Amino acid sequence: MRNCFSKSRSRPTRKLDHGSFKINAARHCNTGTLTTAGYGTALGIVRLLHAQGSLDRVYFTETRPYNQGARLTAYELLTEEIPAQLVCDSAVSALLRSDPMIRAIVVGADRVAANGDTANKIGTYQLAITARYHGCQFIVAAPTTSVDLYTKLGADIVIEERDEAEILVQTGFERQGVLEGRLERVEVQVAPVGTRAWNPSFDVTPAELISAIVTERGIVVKQSDASEFDMNRGGSERMAQKYERNQDASIYVGNLDDRVTDELLWELMVQAGPVVGVHLPKDRVTQSTQGYGFVEFQTEADAQYAVQVMNMVKLFGKPMRINMSAQDRRTQDIGAKLFIGNLDPTIDDKLLYDTFGTFGPMVQMPHCARDQVSGNARGFAFVSYASFEAADAAIQAMDGQYLANKQINVQYAFKKDAKGERHGSAAER
């Protein structure tokens, strides 16, 4: 972590007998064990400096309007017995002017774009501005899962606007009750009733104002004379390798409406598990989306869960067709393809998926054949499984059964290039 503070300012430092020095630091919001995991991100740097004996004191902001600093960071610093002082969000500039030993402001990140632009808790941007004016290092600490290589610029990050009441009303514990050992939560109306408020949850700090980005895989710095980071190259090569290793944790999302954006798909898929990145391919000329995309999750288990719970969910009235993208490459040619005949016209792809998906994972969504001109159902469909065992189980259980009051027949489909020969042969297996 010493590399983060290598550019010293022309300010006095407190000398120690053994020739080293201690620094002061400032931080914003909460990025410790309570909100991240394990050692923490930005607060993890503070903990490490304290453990190494390199930290004299840390200042931390209250982090309005929800006071994560005053409520959460304060608790963690007290618990770890790290020398610390709470300051108002609006006092940081005055603090930097009054304390020349503050060498760095360390913050976390909710998302880091490919150029290093960083979205974080509201108030981060103004801290970066005052850090630059006072010659102070501004360090972003975040896990690689917060680095979104598919988002090119910070301007592409959609900022959530939250309820006005978070600004207009303060919550906390009644003071006398705390002193007496009782926790009684109360709400206090701060502003007059009828006051309007603007309450963005995050802001975006331009990469130009950031000194370094610290991840669990290393420290990313800018190239000489560059104003932005290149998160795809240089110090982030290990992150690129991570993306290559996690291709098995990616899903394919098809049948998307052209109104679907990367941000919308991200917000939807994060309900199923931690999302690493979202990519919607665009036409090079028109820049319009192509009706499909890819979502990468932190683990393959998360991706498989997303396929189970999100497949055929409607977005702008269109059911998404989702399957494991890496699984397609591994299993598309195994031949476990079934023909489903004598289907009622009301049967659709989703009903087939719900019915036949119980026998095993599918390579792709079931496909009900339709007339290309009229769009009317043709009474048959195809289902492709990832294994012959799943296909055999489906035939055994469903052949001759009734679906929508019609007896269906289920068997292996004919091969395209072999007249009269069906899939499922001993040779294919």
PDB file of C-alpha atoms in Angstrom, residues 27-32 35 43 60-63 67-70 72-74 89 106-108 110 120-122 124 127:
ATOM      1  CA  ARG A  27     -12.275   8.676   4.380  1.00  0.00           C
ATOM      2  CA  HIS A  28     -15.946   8.757   3.338  1.00  0.00           C
ATOM      3  CA  CYS A  29     -18.974   6.482   3.797  1.00  0.00           C
ATOM      4  CA  ASN A  30     -18.490   2.920   5.124  1.00  0.00           C
ATOM      5  CA  THR A  31     -16.303   0.304   3.440  1.00  0.00           C
ATOM      6  CA  GLY A  32     -15.442  -1.992   6.311  1.00  0.00           C
ATOM      7  CA  THR A  35     -20.767  -3.450   4.318  1.00  0.00           C
ATOM      8  CA  LEU A  43     -11.353   0.936   5.554  1.00  0.00           C
ATOM      9  CA  PHE A  60     -14.087  10.112   8.706  1.00  0.00           C
ATOM     10  CA  THR A  61     -17.147  11.943   7.418  1.00  0.00           C
ATOM     11  CA  GLU A  62     -20.662  11.577   8.766  1.00  0.00           C
ATOM     12  CA  THR A  63     -21.736  10.779   5.158  1.00  0.00           C
ATOM     13  CA  ASN A  67     -24.947   8.850   8.005  1.00  0.00           C
ATOM     14  CA  GLN A  68     -23.163   5.596   7.208  1.00  0.00           C
ATOM     15  CA  GLY A  69     -19.943   7.116   8.482  1.00  0.00           C
ATOM     16  CA  ALA A  70     -21.361   8.304  11.794  1.00  0.00           C
ATOM     17  CA  LEU A  72     -21.162   2.289  10.853  1.00  0.00           C
ATOM     18  CA  THR A  73     -17.593   3.511  10.334  1.00  0.00           C
ATOM     19  CA  ALA A  74     -17.536   5.022  13.837  1.00  0.00           C
ATOM     20  CA  ASP A  89     -19.151  16.376   5.273  1.00  0.00           C
ATOM     21  CA  VAL A 106      -9.379   6.917   0.762  1.00  0.00           C
ATOM     22  CA  VAL A 107     -12.835   5.997  -0.541  1.00  0.00           C
ATOM     23  CA  GLY A 108     -14.611   2.924  -1.819  1.00  0.00           C
ATOM     24  CA  ASP A 110     -19.856   1.090  -6.177  1.00  0.00           C
ATOM     25  CA  ASN A 120     -19.478   6.119  -5.146  1.00  0.00           C
ATOM     26  CA  LYS A 121     -21.565   7.516  -2.317  1.00  0.00           C
ATOM     27  CA  ILE A 122     -22.734  11.091  -2.901  1.00  0.00           C
ATOM     28  CA  THR A 124     -17.123  11.593  -3.080  1.00  0.00           C
ATOM     29  CA  LEU A 127     -13.755  15.267  -1.813  1.00  0.00           C
TER      30      LEU A 127
END
